[in-house]
Amino acid sequence: MTTTPSVIKFGGSLLSDAAARGAFLKDVAKFSKKESVVLVHGGGPEINAALDKMGIKSAWVNGRRVTDEAAMAVVEGVLSGQVNKNLVGELNARGVAAVGLSGRDAGLLTATPVPELGRVGEPAKVRPALLTALIKAKFLPVLSSVAQGPDGGALNVNADEAAAALAVAVKARRLVYLTDVPGVLDGQKKTLPEIRAKDVERLIADGVVTGGMIPKIRSCAQALKKGVKEINIIDGRAGLTAWAGTRLLP
Ligand SMILES: Nc1ncnc2c1ncn2[C@@H]1O[C@H](COP(=O)(O)OP(=O)(O)OP(=O)(O)O)[C@@H](O)[C@H]1O
Ligand SMILES: [Mg+2]
């Protein structure tokens, strides 16, 4: 089995879709027998639900959630606690030796604060030693995108940006984003089969790509630039094997 992993990001948008979640976990269990995998997950809707319960409203800037101290505590509890541990439990129930981590473990992901967004960070440094050790020992790391800030506190990193930074650091053979749409859609809502890195900013400026798709395609462009060869944004509602979606090209 190769120890060069695929990094797979499972969108928070799919977590509460029981069929998609079941298909995905089944596919990961199968896939991970042949190839090493690092899983990164989001949790947008779960975080929204928890913040709603507490009466905390979120604002968004370019697909990133403005996160004050109180919201950060909720984000970390939901992402690194509830969402992460449930995925790990379900994988382990399928015979996978999954290990749940966040970017705060062993310095896996350090982020630079984006103070105008509160406790939000941008990936700054990945220390992949723990991932490498786990992969070698045939464990499957499952990561939330909560990162370590320079003050030792938690920073909320968009899970797509975290996945891209991790993929670069572990020299991933492939980076796959599973989300709740059939890839990146054009102005007529048709899937774009391919996007070139040089076209990413234009798609955003033209308003074709908005919201959560912004950090996704920006992080793809970054990862391509830093050497990840194969990147796909696919429809995660069909499991991991359908591969219906958009391929990002240099
Ligand atoms: N051009 C586009 N093509 C496809 N989706 C788009 C486009 N522009 C905006 N979107 C939105 O981006 C969303 C996907 O990003 P979103 O952040 O919501 O999901 P995710 O990254 O899978 O989940 P999470 O952020 O919780 O991990 C789609 O559901 C869609 O509403
Ligand atoms: Mg997202």
Coordinates of C-alpha atoms in Angstrom, one line a residue, residues 4-248:
T4 CA 1.4 8.9 -0.3
P5 CA -2.1 9.7 0.8
S6 CA -5.1 11.0 -1.0
V7 CA -6.6 14.0 0.9
I8 CA -10.3 13.8 0.9
K9 CA -12.4 16.7 2.2
F10 CA -16.0 15.8 3.2
G11 CA -18.2 18.9 3.0
G12 CA -20.2 19.9 6.1
S13 CA -23.0 20.3 3.6
L14 CA -23.2 16.5 3.4
L15 CA -23.0 15.6 7.0
S16 CA -26.8 15.5 7.6
D17 CA -27.5 13.8 4.3
A18 CA -27.8 10.2 5.7
A19 CA -27.6 8.5 2.3
A20 CA -24.5 10.6 1.2
R21 CA -22.8 10.1 4.5
G22 CA -23.4 6.3 4.5
A23 CA -22.2 6.0 0.9
F24 CA -19.1 8.0 1.6
L25 CA -18.1 6.2 4.7
K26 CA -18.6 2.9 3.0
D27 CA -16.5 4.0 0.0
V28 CA -13.7 5.4 2.3
A29 CA -13.6 2.1 4.2
K30 CA -13.1 0.3 0.9
F31 CA -10.7 2.8 -0.6
S32 CA -8.5 3.0 2.4
K33 CA -7.7 -0.7 2.2
K34 CA -5.8 0.0 -1.0
E35 CA -4.6 3.6 -0.5
S36 CA -3.8 5.7 2.4
V37 CA -6.2 8.5 3.1
V38 CA -6.3 11.6 5.1
L39 CA -9.8 12.8 5.8
V40 CA -10.7 16.5 6.4
H41 CA -14.2 17.5 7.2
G42 CA -16.3 20.6 7.4
G43 CA -19.3 21.3 9.5
G44 CA -21.0 24.5 8.4
P45 CA -24.6 23.5 8.9
E46 CA -23.9 21.8 12.2
I47 CA -22.1 24.9 13.4
N48 CA -25.1 27.0 12.2
A49 CA -27.5 24.9 14.2
A50 CA -25.4 25.1 17.4
L51 CA -24.9 28.9 17.1
D52 CA -28.7 29.4 16.4
K53 CA -29.5 27.5 19.6
M54 CA -27.3 30.0 21.5
G55 CA -28.8 33.0 19.6
I56 CA -25.4 33.8 17.9
K57 CA -25.8 35.1 14.4
S58 CA -23.0 34.6 11.8
A59 CA -21.8 36.9 9.1
W60 CA -19.8 35.7 6.1
V61 CA -17.0 37.3 4.1
N62 CA -16.0 35.6 0.9
G63 CA -17.3 32.2 2.2
R64 CA -15.5 32.6 5.6
R65 CA -17.5 32.8 8.8
V66 CA -16.8 35.8 11.0
T67 CA -16.0 34.1 14.3
D68 CA -15.8 36.0 17.7
E69 CA -14.6 34.3 20.9
A70 CA -18.0 32.9 21.9
A71 CA -18.6 31.5 18.4
M72 CA -15.1 30.0 18.3
A73 CA -15.8 28.0 21.4
V74 CA -18.9 26.6 19.7
V75 CA -17.1 26.0 16.4
E76 CA -14.4 24.0 18.2
G77 CA -16.9 22.0 20.2
V78 CA -18.9 21.1 17.2
L79 CA -16.1 20.5 14.7
S80 CA -13.4 18.9 16.8
G81 CA -15.9 17.3 19.1
Q82 CA -19.3 16.2 17.8
V83 CA -18.7 16.1 14.1
N84 CA -15.1 14.7 14.2
K85 CA -15.8 12.0 16.8
N86 CA -19.0 10.8 15.2
L87 CA -17.3 10.4 11.8
V88 CA -14.4 8.6 13.6
G89 CA -16.9 6.3 15.4
E90 CA -18.7 5.4 12.2
L91 CA -15.5 4.6 10.4
N92 CA -14.3 2.5 13.2
A93 CA -17.6 0.6 13.2
R94 CA -16.8 -0.2 9.5
G95 CA -13.5 -1.7 10.5
V96 CA -11.3 1.3 9.8
A97 CA -8.8 2.4 12.4
A98 CA -9.7 6.1 12.2
V99 CA -8.1 8.6 14.5
G100 CA -9.8 12.0 15.2
L101 CA -7.6 15.0 15.3
S102 CA -7.7 18.8 14.8
G103 CA -5.0 21.1 13.5
R104 CA -4.1 21.8 17.2
D105 CA -2.7 18.3 17.7
A106 CA 1.1 18.1 17.4
G107 CA 1.2 21.4 15.6
L108 CA -0.5 19.9 12.5
L109 CA -1.9 23.1 11.4
T110 CA -0.8 26.6 12.5
A111 CA -2.7 29.5 11.2
T112 CA -2.1 33.2 10.8
P113 CA -5.0 35.3 12.3
V114 CA -7.2 37.3 10.1
P115 CA -8.2 39.8 12.9
E116 CA -10.9 41.6 10.9
L117 CA -12.8 38.3 10.9
G118 CA -12.3 37.6 14.7
R119 CA -10.8 34.2 15.5
V120 CA -10.4 33.2 11.9
G121 CA -7.1 32.0 10.5
E122 CA -5.4 31.3 7.2
P123 CA -3.2 28.2 7.1
A124 CA 0.4 29.2 7.7
K125 CA 2.4 26.1 8.6
V126 CA 1.7 22.4 8.5
R127 CA 3.8 20.1 10.6
P128 CA 2.8 16.7 9.1
A129 CA 4.9 14.4 11.3
L130 CA 2.0 13.1 13.2
L131 CA 0.0 12.4 10.0
T132 CA 3.0 10.7 8.4
A133 CA 3.5 8.5 11.5
L134 CA -0.2 7.5 11.6
I135 CA -0.3 6.7 7.9
K136 CA 2.8 4.6 8.1
A137 CA 1.1 2.7 11.0
K138 CA -2.0 2.2 8.8
F139 CA -4.3 4.5 10.8
L140 CA -6.7 6.8 9.0
P141 CA -6.4 10.4 10.3
V142 CA -9.7 12.4 10.4
L143 CA -9.1 16.1 10.8
S144 CA -11.2 19.0 11.8
S145 CA -10.1 22.4 10.4
V146 CA -9.6 24.1 13.8
A147 CA -6.0 25.3 13.8
Q148 CA -3.6 26.6 16.4
G149 CA -3.0 30.3 16.5
P150 CA 0.2 32.0 17.6
D151 CA -1.2 32.8 21.0
G152 CA -1.9 29.1 21.6
G153 CA -5.7 29.6 21.1
A154 CA -7.9 28.1 18.5
L155 CA -8.5 29.6 15.1
N156 CA -11.3 28.8 12.7
V157 CA -9.9 27.9 9.3
N158 CA -12.1 27.2 6.4
A159 CA -12.0 23.4 5.9
D160 CA -11.2 23.7 2.2
E161 CA -8.2 25.9 2.9
A162 CA -7.1 23.4 5.6
A163 CA -7.4 20.5 3.3
A164 CA -5.4 22.2 0.6
A165 CA -2.6 23.1 3.0
L166 CA -2.5 19.6 4.4
A167 CA -2.5 18.1 0.8
V168 CA 0.5 20.3 -0.1
A169 CA 2.4 19.3 3.1
V170 CA 1.9 15.6 2.8
K171 CA 2.6 15.7 -1.0
A172 CA -0.8 14.2 -1.6
R173 CA -1.3 12.2 -4.8
R174 CA -4.7 13.7 -5.1
L175 CA -7.0 16.1 -3.4
V176 CA -10.8 15.6 -3.6
Y177 CA -13.5 17.8 -2.3
L178 CA -16.9 16.3 -1.8
T179 CA -19.7 18.8 -1.7
D180 CA -23.5 19.1 -2.1
V181 CA -23.5 20.2 -5.8
P182 CA -22.3 18.5 -9.0
G183 CA -19.0 20.4 -9.1
V184 CA -18.5 24.0 -10.0
L185 CA -21.4 25.3 -12.0
D186 CA -21.3 27.9 -14.7
G187 CA -23.7 30.8 -15.2
Q188 CA -26.3 28.4 -16.7
K189 CA -25.9 26.0 -13.7
K190 CA -24.1 23.5 -15.9
T191 CA -21.1 21.7 -14.4
L192 CA -17.8 23.0 -15.6
P193 CA -15.8 19.8 -16.4
E194 CA -12.5 21.6 -16.0
I195 CA -11.2 24.9 -14.6
R196 CA -7.8 26.3 -15.1
A197 CA -6.0 27.9 -12.2
K198 CA -5.7 31.2 -14.1
D199 CA -9.5 31.4 -14.5
V200 CA -10.3 31.1 -10.8
E201 CA -10.2 34.8 -9.9
R202 CA -12.2 35.7 -13.0
L203 CA -15.0 33.2 -12.0
I204 CA -15.2 34.9 -8.6
A205 CA -15.0 38.5 -10.0
D206 CA -17.8 37.6 -12.5
G207 CA -20.1 36.4 -9.7
V208 CA -20.3 32.9 -11.2
V209 CA -18.7 31.4 -8.1
T210 CA -20.0 32.7 -4.8
G211 CA -20.2 31.8 -1.1
G212 CA -18.6 28.5 0.0
M213 CA -17.3 27.8 -3.5
I214 CA -14.9 30.8 -3.3
P215 CA -12.5 29.3 -0.7
K216 CA -12.8 25.9 -2.4
I217 CA -11.6 27.0 -5.8
R218 CA -9.1 29.5 -4.4
S219 CA -7.6 26.7 -2.3
C220 CA -7.4 24.5 -5.3
A221 CA -5.5 27.1 -7.2
Q222 CA -3.0 27.4 -4.3
A223 CA -2.6 23.6 -4.0
L224 CA -2.0 23.3 -7.8
K225 CA 0.6 26.0 -7.6
K226 CA 2.3 24.2 -4.7
G227 CA 2.5 20.9 -6.6
V228 CA -0.6 18.8 -6.0
K229 CA -1.3 17.2 -9.3
E230 CA -4.8 15.9 -9.2
I231 CA -7.6 18.0 -7.7
N232 CA -11.3 17.3 -8.1
I233 CA -14.5 18.9 -6.7
I234 CA -17.2 16.3 -6.9
D235 CA -20.8 15.6 -6.1
G236 CA -20.5 13.9 -2.7
R237 CA -24.2 12.9 -2.7
A238 CA -23.2 10.0 -4.9
G239 CA -20.4 8.6 -2.7
L240 CA -16.7 8.7 -3.6
T241 CA -16.8 6.6 -6.7
A242 CA -19.0 8.6 -9.1
W243 CA -16.4 11.3 -9.7
A244 CA -19.0 13.6 -11.3
G245 CA -17.7 17.1 -11.1
T246 CA -14.9 19.6 -11.9
R247 CA -11.3 18.9 -12.4
L248 CA -8.9 21.8 -11.5

